[in-house]
Short mmCIF file of C-alpha atoms in Angstrom, two decimals:
data_model
loop_
_atom_site.label_atom_id
_atom_site.label_comp_id
_atom_site.label_asym_id
_atom_site.label_seq_id
_atom_site.Cartn_x
_atom_site.Cartn_y
_atom_site.Cartn_z
CA MET A 1 29.35 60.83 74.87
CA LYS A 2 30.96 61.74 78.20
CA GLN A 3 28.00 60.22 80.06
CA HIS A 4 28.37 56.88 78.22
CA LEU A 5 32.11 56.88 78.76
CA PHE A 6 31.49 57.50 82.46
CA VAL A 7 29.05 54.55 82.63
CA ILE A 8 31.59 52.26 80.94
CA ILE A 9 34.37 53.44 83.26
CA VAL A 10 32.09 52.66 86.22
CA ILE A 11 31.41 49.13 84.87
CA VAL A 12 35.12 48.47 84.25
CA THR A 13 36.04 49.88 87.67
CA GLY A 14 33.33 47.71 89.23
CA PHE A 15 34.75 44.48 87.82
CA SER A 16 38.34 45.50 88.62
CA THR A 17 37.44 46.50 92.17
CA PHE A 18 35.63 43.20 92.70
CA LEU A 19 38.75 41.31 91.57
CA LEU A 20 40.94 43.46 93.82
CA GLY A 21 38.63 42.79 96.75
CA TYR A 22 38.53 39.08 95.89
CA SER A 23 42.32 38.83 96.03
CA LEU A 24 42.74 41.06 99.08
CA PRO A 25 42.06 38.50 101.86
CA SER A 26 45.18 36.56 100.79
CA PHE A 27 47.32 39.62 101.48
CA LEU A 28 45.62 40.19 104.81
CA GLU A 29 46.43 36.59 105.79
CA VAL A 30 50.15 36.87 105.09
CA GLY A 31 50.47 40.59 105.78
CA PHE A 32 51.26 43.41 103.36
CA GLY A 33 54.89 43.99 102.59
CA GLY A 34 55.59 40.31 103.17
CA GLY A 35 56.80 39.88 99.63
CA ASP A 36 59.20 37.02 99.11
CA SER A 37 59.24 36.08 102.77
CA ALA A 38 55.53 35.23 102.78
CA SER A 39 54.35 31.82 101.72
CA ILE A 40 51.27 30.97 99.72
CA THR A 41 48.20 29.49 101.38
CA PRO A 42 48.62 26.27 103.38
CA ASP A 43 46.84 24.10 100.81
CA ALA A 44 49.27 25.13 98.11
CA GLU A 45 51.31 22.34 96.62
CA ASN A 46 54.96 22.17 97.37
CA GLU A 47 56.93 23.22 94.29
CA ALA A 48 59.01 20.02 94.34
CA ASP A 49 55.83 17.95 94.45
CA LEU A 50 54.46 19.94 91.55
CA MET A 51 57.59 19.31 89.50
CA LYS A 52 57.39 15.59 90.23
CA TYR A 53 53.71 15.55 89.33
CA TYR A 54 54.41 17.11 85.95
CA GLU A 55 57.41 14.89 85.32
CA ASP A 56 55.14 11.90 85.93
CA LEU A 57 52.54 13.37 83.60
CA TYR A 58 55.21 13.56 80.94
CA LYS A 59 56.18 9.91 81.55
CA ASP A 60 52.56 8.87 81.02
CA VAL A 61 52.52 10.62 77.67
CA GLU A 62 55.74 8.87 76.61
CA GLU A 63 54.39 5.46 77.54
CA MET B 1 32.66 71.47 70.92
CA GLU B 2 31.58 67.89 71.51
CA ILE B 3 31.38 65.66 68.42
CA ALA B 4 28.00 63.97 67.84
CA ILE B 5 28.54 60.22 68.18
CA PRO B 6 26.27 57.95 66.09
CA ARG B 7 23.83 55.94 68.19
CA LYS B 8 25.09 52.67 66.75
CA ASN B 9 28.58 53.46 68.09
CA ILE B 10 27.19 53.81 71.60
CA ILE B 11 25.21 50.57 71.26
CA TRP B 12 28.31 48.72 70.04
CA ALA B 13 30.36 50.11 72.93
CA TYR B 14 27.84 48.71 75.42
CA VAL B 15 27.65 45.40 73.51
CA ILE B 16 31.43 44.97 73.80
CA VAL B 17 31.51 45.79 77.52
CA GLY B 18 28.41 43.65 78.06
CA PHE B 19 30.05 40.71 76.30
CA PHE B 20 33.15 40.85 78.49
CA GLY B 21 30.98 41.33 81.55
CA LEU B 22 28.93 38.25 80.67
CA VAL B 23 32.06 36.18 80.06
CA SER B 24 33.34 37.16 83.51
CA VAL B 25 30.07 36.50 85.33
CA ILE B 26 29.24 33.20 83.59
CA THR B 27 32.73 31.74 83.91
CA PHE B 28 32.94 32.82 87.56
CA ALA B 29 29.63 31.07 88.17
CA MET B 30 31.16 27.93 86.62
CA HIS B 31 34.25 28.05 88.86
CA GLU B 32 35.98 30.67 90.96
CA TYR B 33 39.31 29.88 89.23
CA TYR B 34 38.03 31.82 86.23
CA ALA B 35 38.48 34.99 88.29
CA TYR B 36 42.17 34.58 87.44
CA LEU B 37 41.42 34.82 83.72
CA SER B 38 38.95 37.64 84.31
CA ALA B 39 41.69 39.61 86.06
CA TYR B 40 43.71 39.46 82.85
CA LEU B 41 40.59 40.36 80.89
CA TRP B 42 39.66 43.51 82.77
CA PHE B 43 43.17 44.87 83.09
CA GLY B 44 43.62 44.18 79.37
CA PHE B 45 40.47 46.17 78.75
CA ILE B 46 41.88 49.08 80.78
CA TYR B 47 45.18 48.93 78.87
CA GLY B 48 43.23 49.13 75.60
CA MET B 49 41.30 52.18 76.77
CA CYS B 50 44.50 53.91 77.92
CA LEU B 51 46.43 53.08 74.74
CA GLN B 52 43.69 54.42 72.49
CA TYR B 53 43.25 57.54 74.63
CA GLY B 54 46.98 58.29 74.67
CA ARG B 55 47.59 57.13 71.07
CA PHE B 56 50.37 55.14 72.60
CA CYS B 57 52.38 53.92 69.62
CA PHE B 58 56.19 53.74 69.61
CA ALA B 59 56.30 53.49 65.81
CA SER B 60 54.29 56.67 65.34
CA ALA B 61 56.44 58.37 67.99
CA PHE B 62 59.80 57.72 66.36
CA ARG B 63 58.48 58.05 62.81
CA ASP B 64 57.07 61.49 63.66
CA LEU B 65 60.38 62.50 65.24
CA PHE B 66 62.76 61.23 62.55
CA ALA B 67 60.58 61.80 59.48
CA VAL B 68 58.90 65.15 60.22
CA GLY B 69 60.63 66.39 63.38
CA VAL B 70 57.55 66.26 65.64
CA PRO B 71 58.68 65.14 69.13
CA ARG B 72 55.33 65.18 70.98
CA MET B 73 54.72 61.42 71.11
CA VAL B 74 58.34 60.54 71.97
CA VAL B 75 58.20 63.03 74.84
CA GLY B 76 54.88 61.55 75.96
CA ILE B 77 56.31 58.03 75.94
CA MET B 78 59.33 59.12 78.01
CA ILE B 79 57.07 60.84 80.56
CA ALA B 80 54.76 57.81 80.56
CA THR B 81 57.74 55.51 81.20
CA LEU B 82 58.76 57.70 84.12
CA LEU B 83 55.26 57.79 85.64
CA PHE B 84 54.89 54.06 85.07
CA ALA B 85 58.24 53.52 86.82
CA ILE B 86 57.03 55.35 89.94
CA THR B 87 53.81 53.34 90.30
CA SER B 88 55.27 49.95 89.38
CA ASN B 89 58.30 50.41 91.65
CA LEU B 90 56.00 51.29 94.53
CA VAL B 91 54.45 47.85 93.99
CA ALA B 92 57.92 46.31 93.77
CA ALA B 93 58.80 47.94 97.10
CA THR B 94 56.01 46.00 98.79
CA GLY B 95 57.59 42.75 97.58
CA TRP B 96 54.49 41.70 95.63
CA SER B 97 55.70 42.48 92.13
CA THR B 98 55.34 39.68 89.59
CA PHE B 99 58.10 41.18 87.44
CA HIS B 100 61.27 39.22 86.63
CA ALA B 101 64.29 40.93 85.09
CA ALA B 102 65.78 39.58 81.88
CA PRO B 103 69.38 38.70 80.97
CA VAL B 104 71.49 41.70 79.94
CA SER B 105 73.78 41.62 76.92
CA MET B 106 74.18 42.99 73.42
CA HIS B 107 71.44 40.66 72.20
CA ALA B 108 68.87 43.16 73.56
CA LEU B 109 70.40 45.98 71.49
CA ILE B 110 70.47 43.92 68.29
CA ALA B 111 66.93 42.65 68.86
CA GLY B 112 65.75 46.21 69.48
CA LEU B 113 67.34 47.31 66.21
CA ILE B 114 65.49 44.61 64.24
CA PHE B 115 62.26 45.40 66.08
CA GLY B 116 62.65 49.15 65.44
CA VAL B 117 63.05 48.68 61.69
CA GLY B 118 60.00 46.40 61.68
CA MET B 119 57.71 48.75 63.59
CA VAL B 120 58.41 51.62 61.19
CA PHE B 121 57.77 49.38 58.18
CA ALA B 122 54.54 48.11 59.74
CA GLY B 123 53.35 51.57 60.77
CA GLY B 124 52.70 50.41 64.32
CA CYS B 125 54.53 48.77 67.21
CA ALA B 126 53.24 45.66 68.99
CA SER B 127 50.99 47.59 71.38
CA GLY B 128 50.06 50.24 68.81
CA SER B 129 48.93 47.56 66.36
CA LEU B 130 46.65 46.08 69.01
CA TYR B 131 44.86 49.33 69.84
CA LYS B 132 44.67 50.32 66.16
CA THR B 133 43.04 46.95 65.43
CA GLY B 134 40.44 48.00 67.99
CA GLU B 135 39.89 51.13 65.90
CA GLY B 136 39.02 48.90 62.92
CA ASN B 137 42.38 49.17 61.16
CA GLY B 138 42.86 46.14 58.88
CA VAL B 139 46.57 46.89 58.34
CA SER B 140 47.20 46.64 62.08
CA LEU B 141 45.36 43.32 62.21
CA LEU B 142 47.69 42.05 59.47
CA VAL B 143 50.67 43.25 61.50
CA ILE B 144 49.44 41.24 64.50
CA LEU B 145 48.94 38.14 62.33
CA SER B 146 52.43 38.55 60.89
CA ILE B 147 54.07 39.02 64.32
CA SER B 148 52.17 36.00 65.65
CA ALA B 149 53.02 33.65 62.79
CA THR B 150 56.66 34.76 62.56
CA GLN B 151 57.28 34.14 66.26
CA ALA B 152 55.57 30.75 66.28
CA LEU B 153 57.60 29.58 63.28
CA PHE B 154 60.88 31.25 64.28
CA VAL B 155 61.08 29.54 67.69
CA ASP B 156 60.92 26.15 65.95
CA TRP B 157 63.33 26.83 63.08
CA GLY B 158 65.95 24.09 62.91
CA GLY B 159 67.45 22.19 59.99
CA VAL B 160 69.63 24.48 57.92
CA PHE B 161 69.47 27.20 60.61
CA ASN B 162 71.34 24.90 63.01
CA LYS B 163 74.43 25.56 60.87
CA PHE B 164 74.39 29.18 62.09
CA VAL B 165 74.60 28.14 65.74
CA PRO B 166 78.08 28.61 67.27
CA ALA B 167 79.49 25.37 68.72
CA SER B 168 79.80 27.00 72.18
CA TRP B 169 76.04 27.73 72.22
CA HIS B 170 75.25 24.16 71.20
CA GLU B 171 77.45 22.65 73.92
CA SER B 172 76.22 25.04 76.58
CA ALA B 173 72.59 24.35 75.64
CA LEU B 174 73.07 20.59 75.96
CA GLN B 175 74.50 21.05 79.46
CA LYS B 176 71.37 22.76 80.78
CA GLY B 177 69.76 19.46 81.75
CA LEU B 178 66.44 20.01 79.99
CA PRO B 179 64.08 17.02 79.74
CA ASP B 180 64.23 14.72 76.73
CA SER B 181 60.94 16.12 75.41
CA ILE B 182 62.79 19.38 74.65
CA ASN B 183 65.02 18.87 71.65
CA VAL B 184 67.48 21.55 72.73
CA GLY B 185 70.19 20.55 70.24
CA ASP B 186 67.90 21.21 67.29
CA GLY B 187 66.58 24.71 66.65
CA TRP B 188 68.34 28.05 66.36
CA VAL B 189 66.27 29.81 69.02
CA ASP B 190 66.57 26.89 71.47
CA GLN B 191 70.36 27.00 71.31
CA TYR B 192 70.37 30.80 71.37
CA LEU B 193 68.28 30.79 74.55
CA ALA B 194 69.84 27.90 76.47
CA GLY B 195 73.34 28.30 75.05
CA TYR B 196 73.70 32.08 75.12
CA VAL B 197 70.90 34.18 76.68
CA TRP B 198 70.55 32.10 79.85
CA ASN B 199 74.29 32.49 80.47
CA GLN B 200 74.04 36.29 80.59
CA PRO B 201 73.76 38.17 83.90
CA VAL B 202 70.41 39.43 85.16
CA LYS B 203 70.80 42.92 86.61
CA THR B 204 68.71 45.81 87.84
CA TYR B 205 69.99 49.30 88.62
CA ALA B 206 69.16 48.81 92.29
CA GLN B 207 71.21 45.61 92.49
CA THR B 208 74.12 47.25 90.67
CA LEU B 209 74.05 50.08 93.22
CA GLY B 210 74.05 47.54 96.05
CA MET B 211 70.36 47.86 96.93
CA GLN B 212 67.45 45.40 97.00
CA ASP B 213 64.66 45.65 94.40
CA ASP B 214 61.95 45.05 96.98
CA THR B 215 62.89 47.87 99.33
CA LEU B 216 61.67 51.45 99.10
CA THR B 217 65.17 52.85 98.52
CA GLY B 218 66.08 50.17 96.00
CA ALA B 219 62.84 50.47 94.05
CA LEU B 220 62.50 54.26 94.05
CA LEU B 221 66.10 55.45 94.27
CA GLY B 222 67.90 52.64 92.46
CA ASN B 223 65.40 51.55 89.82
CA ALA B 224 63.05 54.53 89.31
CA PHE B 225 65.46 57.45 89.83
CA ALA B 226 68.82 56.11 88.61
CA GLY B 227 67.35 53.64 86.14
CA VAL B 228 64.56 55.71 84.61
CA PHE B 229 64.52 59.36 85.68
CA ILE B 230 68.14 60.18 84.79
CA PRO B 231 68.20 58.42 81.37
CA ALA B 232 64.72 59.81 80.51
CA VAL B 233 65.81 63.38 81.33
CA ILE B 234 68.94 62.92 79.18
CA ILE B 235 66.81 61.69 76.24
CA LEU B 236 64.32 64.55 76.73
CA ALA B 237 67.20 67.04 76.78
CA ILE B 238 68.55 65.57 73.53
CA VAL B 239 65.09 65.83 71.95
CA TYR B 240 64.82 69.47 73.12
CA ILE B 241 68.28 70.42 71.84
CA PHE B 242 67.96 68.78 68.41
CA TRP B 243 64.25 69.08 67.58
CA VAL B 244 62.61 71.79 69.71
CA ARG B 245 65.18 74.42 70.68
CA LYS B 246 65.60 76.03 67.25
CA ASN B 247 61.90 76.74 66.73
CA TYR B 248 61.47 77.77 70.35
CA ILE B 249 64.29 80.33 70.11
CA LYS B 250 62.69 81.71 66.94
CA LYS B 251 59.33 82.02 68.67
CA ILE B 252 60.72 83.66 71.83
CA SER B 253 62.94 86.04 69.86
CA ALA B 254 59.94 87.17 67.82
CA GLU B 255 57.87 87.68 70.98
CA LYS B 256 60.28 89.45 73.32
CA GLY B 257 63.51 90.03 71.39
CA GLY B 258 66.95 90.15 73.00
CA SER B 259 69.07 87.22 74.06
CA ILE B 260 67.76 83.84 75.21
CA THR B 261 68.43 82.96 78.83
CA TYR B 262 68.68 79.59 80.58
CA LYS B 263 65.30 80.36 82.12
CA ASP B 264 63.81 80.63 78.62
CA HIS B 265 65.23 77.22 77.75
CA LEU B 266 63.81 75.74 80.94
CA ASN B 267 60.42 77.20 79.99
CA GLY B 268 60.82 75.74 76.50
CA PHE B 269 61.72 72.33 77.96
CA TRP B 270 58.68 72.46 80.22
CA SER B 271 56.30 73.49 77.42
CA MET B 272 57.65 70.56 75.35
CA ILE B 273 56.73 68.21 78.20
CA MET B 274 53.30 69.76 78.74
CA ALA B 275 52.47 69.42 75.01
CA SER B 276 52.35 65.64 75.50
CA LYS B 277 49.75 65.65 78.26
CA ARG B 278 47.45 63.02 76.76
CA THR B 279 50.13 60.35 76.25
CA SER B 280 51.55 61.14 79.71
CA ILE B 281 48.15 60.71 81.39
CA ALA B 282 47.75 57.40 79.55
CA GLY B 283 51.18 56.35 80.84
CA LEU B 284 50.24 57.19 84.42
CA LEU B 285 46.97 55.25 84.15
CA LEU B 286 48.80 52.33 82.53
CA GLY B 287 51.24 52.37 85.43
CA ILE B 288 48.48 52.34 88.02
CA ALA B 289 46.61 49.57 86.19
CA CYS B 290 49.77 47.50 85.77
CA GLY B 291 50.60 47.86 89.47
CA LEU B 292 47.06 46.85 90.46
CA GLN B 293 47.17 43.88 88.11
CA MET B 294 50.36 42.66 89.80
CA PHE B 295 48.59 42.89 93.18
CA VAL B 296 45.45 41.11 91.97
CA ILE B 297 47.31 38.30 90.20
CA GLU B 298 49.63 37.73 93.16
CA GLY B 299 46.65 37.77 95.54
CA LEU B 300 44.75 35.24 93.41
CA ARG B 301 47.82 33.00 93.20
CA MET B 302 47.96 32.95 96.99
CA LYS B 303 44.22 32.43 97.27
CA PHE B 304 44.21 29.47 94.87
CA GLY B 305 47.54 28.12 96.10
CA VAL B 306 49.29 28.23 92.75
CA LYS B 307 52.39 29.83 91.34
CA ASN B 308 51.35 29.75 87.70
CA ALA B 309 48.13 29.61 85.69
CA GLY B 310 49.20 26.22 84.32
CA THR B 311 48.08 24.62 87.59
CA ILE B 312 44.70 26.38 87.37
CA LEU B 313 44.16 25.21 83.78
CA GLU B 314 45.14 21.67 84.74
CA ARG B 315 42.70 21.72 87.69
CA LEU B 316 39.96 22.95 85.36
CA GLY B 317 40.65 19.98 83.08
CA HIS B 318 42.41 21.94 80.33
CA ASP B 319 45.82 20.30 80.36
CA PHE B 320 46.49 20.50 76.62
CA GLY B 321 49.52 22.59 75.77
CA ILE B 322 50.87 22.95 79.30
CA SER B 323 54.68 23.09 79.28
CA ALA B 324 56.89 20.21 80.48
CA LYS B 325 57.34 21.96 83.83
CA GLY B 326 53.62 22.52 84.24
CA THR B 327 53.48 26.18 83.33
CA VAL B 328 51.83 28.44 80.79
CA PHE B 329 52.65 32.04 79.96
CA ASP B 330 51.46 33.98 82.99
CA PRO B 331 53.39 37.25 83.36
CA GLY B 332 51.04 38.85 85.89
CA TYR B 333 51.33 42.22 84.16
CA TRP B 334 51.01 43.81 80.73
CA TYR B 335 52.59 41.83 77.92
CA VAL B 336 51.85 41.58 74.21
CA THR B 337 53.80 39.28 71.91
CA THR B 338 54.09 35.88 73.62
CA GLN B 339 50.34 35.29 73.70
CA GLU B 340 50.24 36.21 70.01
CA ALA B 341 52.84 33.52 69.27
CA GLN B 342 50.97 31.04 71.44
CA TRP B 343 47.71 31.04 69.50
CA VAL B 344 49.54 30.33 66.24
CA GLY B 345 51.65 27.73 68.05
CA TRP B 346 48.47 26.09 69.32
CA THR B 347 46.94 26.12 65.82
CA LEU B 348 50.08 24.58 64.28
CA GLN B 349 50.14 21.93 67.00
CA LYS B 350 46.52 21.08 66.24
CA LEU B 351 47.44 20.83 62.56
CA GLY B 352 50.01 18.18 63.41
CA LEU B 353 53.24 20.21 63.74
CA ASN B 354 55.14 19.44 66.96
CA ASN B 355 55.62 22.79 68.66
CA MET B 356 56.15 21.38 72.14
CA ASP B 357 59.73 20.20 71.55
CA ASN B 358 61.20 23.70 71.71
CA ILE B 359 62.11 25.71 74.81
CA TYR B 360 59.83 28.65 74.12
CA PHE B 361 56.61 26.67 73.99
CA GLY B 362 57.48 23.24 75.38
CA TRP B 363 59.52 24.27 78.42
CA VAL B 364 58.48 27.82 79.33
CA ASN B 365 55.21 29.19 77.95
CA GLY B 366 53.15 26.26 76.73
CA ILE B 367 50.50 26.54 74.05
CA PRO B 368 47.17 26.34 75.87
CA ASN B 369 43.88 26.64 74.02
CA PRO B 370 43.57 30.39 73.19
CA ALA B 371 40.08 30.34 74.72
CA MET B 372 41.68 29.36 78.05
CA ASN B 373 44.92 31.33 77.79
CA PRO B 374 44.97 34.13 80.42
CA ALA B 375 47.27 36.36 78.36
CA ASP B 376 45.07 35.89 75.28
CA TRP B 377 42.10 37.07 77.34
CA MET B 378 44.15 40.18 78.07
CA SER B 379 44.96 40.87 74.41
CA VAL B 380 41.41 40.29 73.17
CA ALA B 381 40.05 42.56 75.90
CA LEU B 382 42.72 45.14 75.07
CA ILE B 383 41.40 45.30 71.51
CA GLY B 384 37.88 45.55 72.97
CA GLY B 385 38.85 48.39 75.31
CA ALA B 386 40.45 50.30 72.45
CA ALA B 387 37.37 49.68 70.30
CA VAL B 388 35.06 51.08 72.99
CA MET B 389 37.15 54.25 73.32
CA ALA B 390 37.33 54.65 69.54
CA LEU B 391 33.57 54.12 69.18
CA LEU B 392 32.77 56.68 71.88
CA HIS B 393 35.12 59.26 70.35
CA GLY B 394 33.89 58.74 66.79
CA GLU B 395 37.28 57.36 65.79
CA PHE B 396 36.24 53.82 64.88
CA LYS B 397 36.36 53.01 61.18
CA PHE B 398 36.94 49.77 59.26
CA LYS B 399 39.94 50.27 57.01
CA ALA B 400 40.81 47.47 54.62
CA PRO B 401 44.51 47.27 53.74
CA THR B 402 45.69 48.05 50.22
CA ARG B 403 48.06 45.57 48.61
CA GLU B 404 51.03 47.86 49.22
CA LEU B 405 50.17 48.48 52.88
CA ALA B 406 49.58 44.76 53.37
CA PHE B 407 53.08 44.06 52.08
CA TRP B 408 54.64 46.54 54.53
CA ALA B 409 52.47 45.23 57.37
CA ILE B 410 53.59 41.63 56.79
CA LEU B 411 57.24 42.62 56.33
CA GLY B 412 57.21 44.86 59.41
CA GLY B 413 55.42 42.21 61.45
CA PHE B 414 58.06 39.69 60.38
CA PHE B 415 60.91 41.86 61.69
CA MET B 416 59.01 42.66 64.88
CA GLY B 417 58.35 38.95 65.44
CA ILE B 418 62.06 38.12 65.06
CA GLY B 419 63.10 41.07 67.26
CA SER B 420 60.57 40.14 69.94
CA ARG B 421 61.81 36.59 70.26
CA LEU B 422 65.47 37.60 70.29
CA ALA B 423 64.77 40.16 73.05
CA LEU B 424 62.23 37.98 74.91
CA GLY B 425 59.67 40.75 74.48
CA CYS B 426 58.48 43.68 72.39
CA ASN B 427 58.29 47.44 72.92
CA VAL B 428 56.10 46.72 75.98
CA GLY B 429 57.66 43.60 77.51
CA ALA B 430 61.28 44.28 76.54
CA PHE B 431 61.30 48.08 76.80
CA PHE B 432 58.43 49.81 78.57
CA VAL B 433 57.97 47.40 81.49
CA ARG B 434 61.62 46.37 81.84
CA THR B 435 62.91 49.95 81.72
CA ALA B 436 60.33 51.10 84.25
CA MET B 437 61.25 48.27 86.62
CA GLY B 438 64.95 49.08 86.50
CA ASP B 439 65.94 46.08 84.36
CA MET B 440 69.20 47.05 82.65
CA SER B 441 68.26 45.24 79.43
CA GLY B 442 65.31 47.64 78.94
CA TRP B 443 67.35 50.66 77.82
CA LEU B 444 69.57 48.44 75.67
CA PHE B 445 66.49 47.27 73.77
CA GLY B 446 65.22 50.87 73.71
CA LEU B 447 68.45 52.23 72.22
CA GLY B 448 68.39 49.50 69.60
CA MET B 449 64.73 50.24 68.86
CA ILE B 450 65.44 53.98 68.39
CA GLY B 451 68.35 53.14 66.06
CA GLY B 452 66.19 50.67 64.18
CA ALA B 453 63.38 53.23 63.85
CA PHE B 454 65.88 55.73 62.41
CA ILE B 455 67.10 53.17 59.84
CA GLY B 456 63.49 52.20 59.08
CA VAL B 457 62.50 55.81 58.43
CA LYS B 458 65.49 56.29 56.10
CA ILE B 459 64.65 53.13 54.13
CA PHE B 460 60.98 54.09 53.99
CA ASN B 461 61.80 57.64 52.80
CA TRP B 462 64.12 56.24 50.12
CA TYR B 463 61.38 53.87 48.94
CA THR B 464 58.72 56.61 48.90
CA GLU B 465 60.92 59.09 47.02
CA ARG B 466 61.88 56.42 44.46
CA LYS B 467 58.22 55.49 43.97
CA MET B 468 57.17 59.12 43.59
CA ALA B 469 59.96 59.77 41.11
CA LYS B 470 58.78 56.81 39.03
CA GLU B 471 55.17 57.98 39.14
CA MET B 472 56.16 61.52 38.17
CA ALA B 473 58.24 60.17 35.28
CA GLY B 474 55.22 58.20 34.08
CA PHE B 475 53.07 61.33 34.39
CA ASP B 476 55.49 63.27 32.17
CA LEU B 477 55.42 60.56 29.54
CA ASP B 478 51.64 60.60 29.40
CA LEU B 479 51.76 64.29 28.70
#
């Protein structure tokens, strides 16, 4: 039983570690400990633009 | 001695892990955005494994304490909260935490009270019911269904319930400037949220002590030490004094005789803590996993240039059920009840009921397709993780509910659903995570939940004694 549990833990750790590694470059770009002061990647939409986009979406639905 | 596990259990455990693995690999091959959903999936799976290992159930904990005087699980949960606080506040200190504190007022206490009664009736809290469902428990599945349906219906209740809304709530709600698609003047929960809850202050212990949440001193000294360590030690001391001390004194007196010293009591206190090792270890692992999930989700948000999963779903062409401000429920850490409400909300919407005109679904959380809902991926995987642990420990067994247990499950789930929506979370979202992160509303909900559990145990005991008395009377007559 312990051997099977170990194998499953390895699989789960493998997927989790991949995801951690996949998200890590973003932190390296902005620097750890940046927190609120750091901004998201350059291609990210401006929040105001996003809000307008969704407001327009809503208008389309109404029409 | 190791228990022999049937071969079919092992095969099923691998099938479950293999299924989730395939989902992750195939969806990632379709588009890298699915990594965001897979992050929820795998951390959900870990939560499920930890919950089943630690038997992490708040209902069992307080029922054991109040009904039979066994404090082990309550102690374990307190230790787990403390360990979770240390790891999650370390993440908060880096500034990458996805946690947001909730408004603080008496509503959290009242909601906790309702939730506490419900979890005792149901025989499992929100998180406990999830992991027990993974063990094959049909009663727990009914509890989840009841919580889900109650929440989805409760957030849309209007009509006659509008009469119970104070005029000040109604006026305040209308002034919030919500879009026309949100019918904020109709619906008890809408007016409760926009007219009352949103007006309450949002506070953490660190902020109250003049510190910042995202600094090392604020996170560890303000939120973890002042906000969790001190209250947890007080609760543990109360548990020791009222439930452990008497038996411990008896045991020590029998062993060594003479008077009991403070050192003996300290030893007794420590042995009480060490008796809850398994739940405490689960709490530590939950804390580490939760902290890592916050990092991964925040990293993926930066990578994909989004602030919420709603944008990812929209880019993938799944824009059904996205809220009026373009968001879906995307906490970035462990959460239980909102995603349960969402899948029923989505079903009702598909059946023709408009669920997008209320704040809960239409403005904040959305009702995306459950197959594309990140938080639903987490809950399903949580059940899977618990199932794998149960299978590998020989603890998996299908248990169909009896009519009586089904009644209590539905009733308990109903109260938990109401309590969850009033508190904006359950024993995980409104207590465990909030308390650990130094949110002042966490302990308020917790105190209410403990009070509610006490009332629930008393009602349950009264019902059981009455039932037994009836059965015994019938037995006498037959004689």
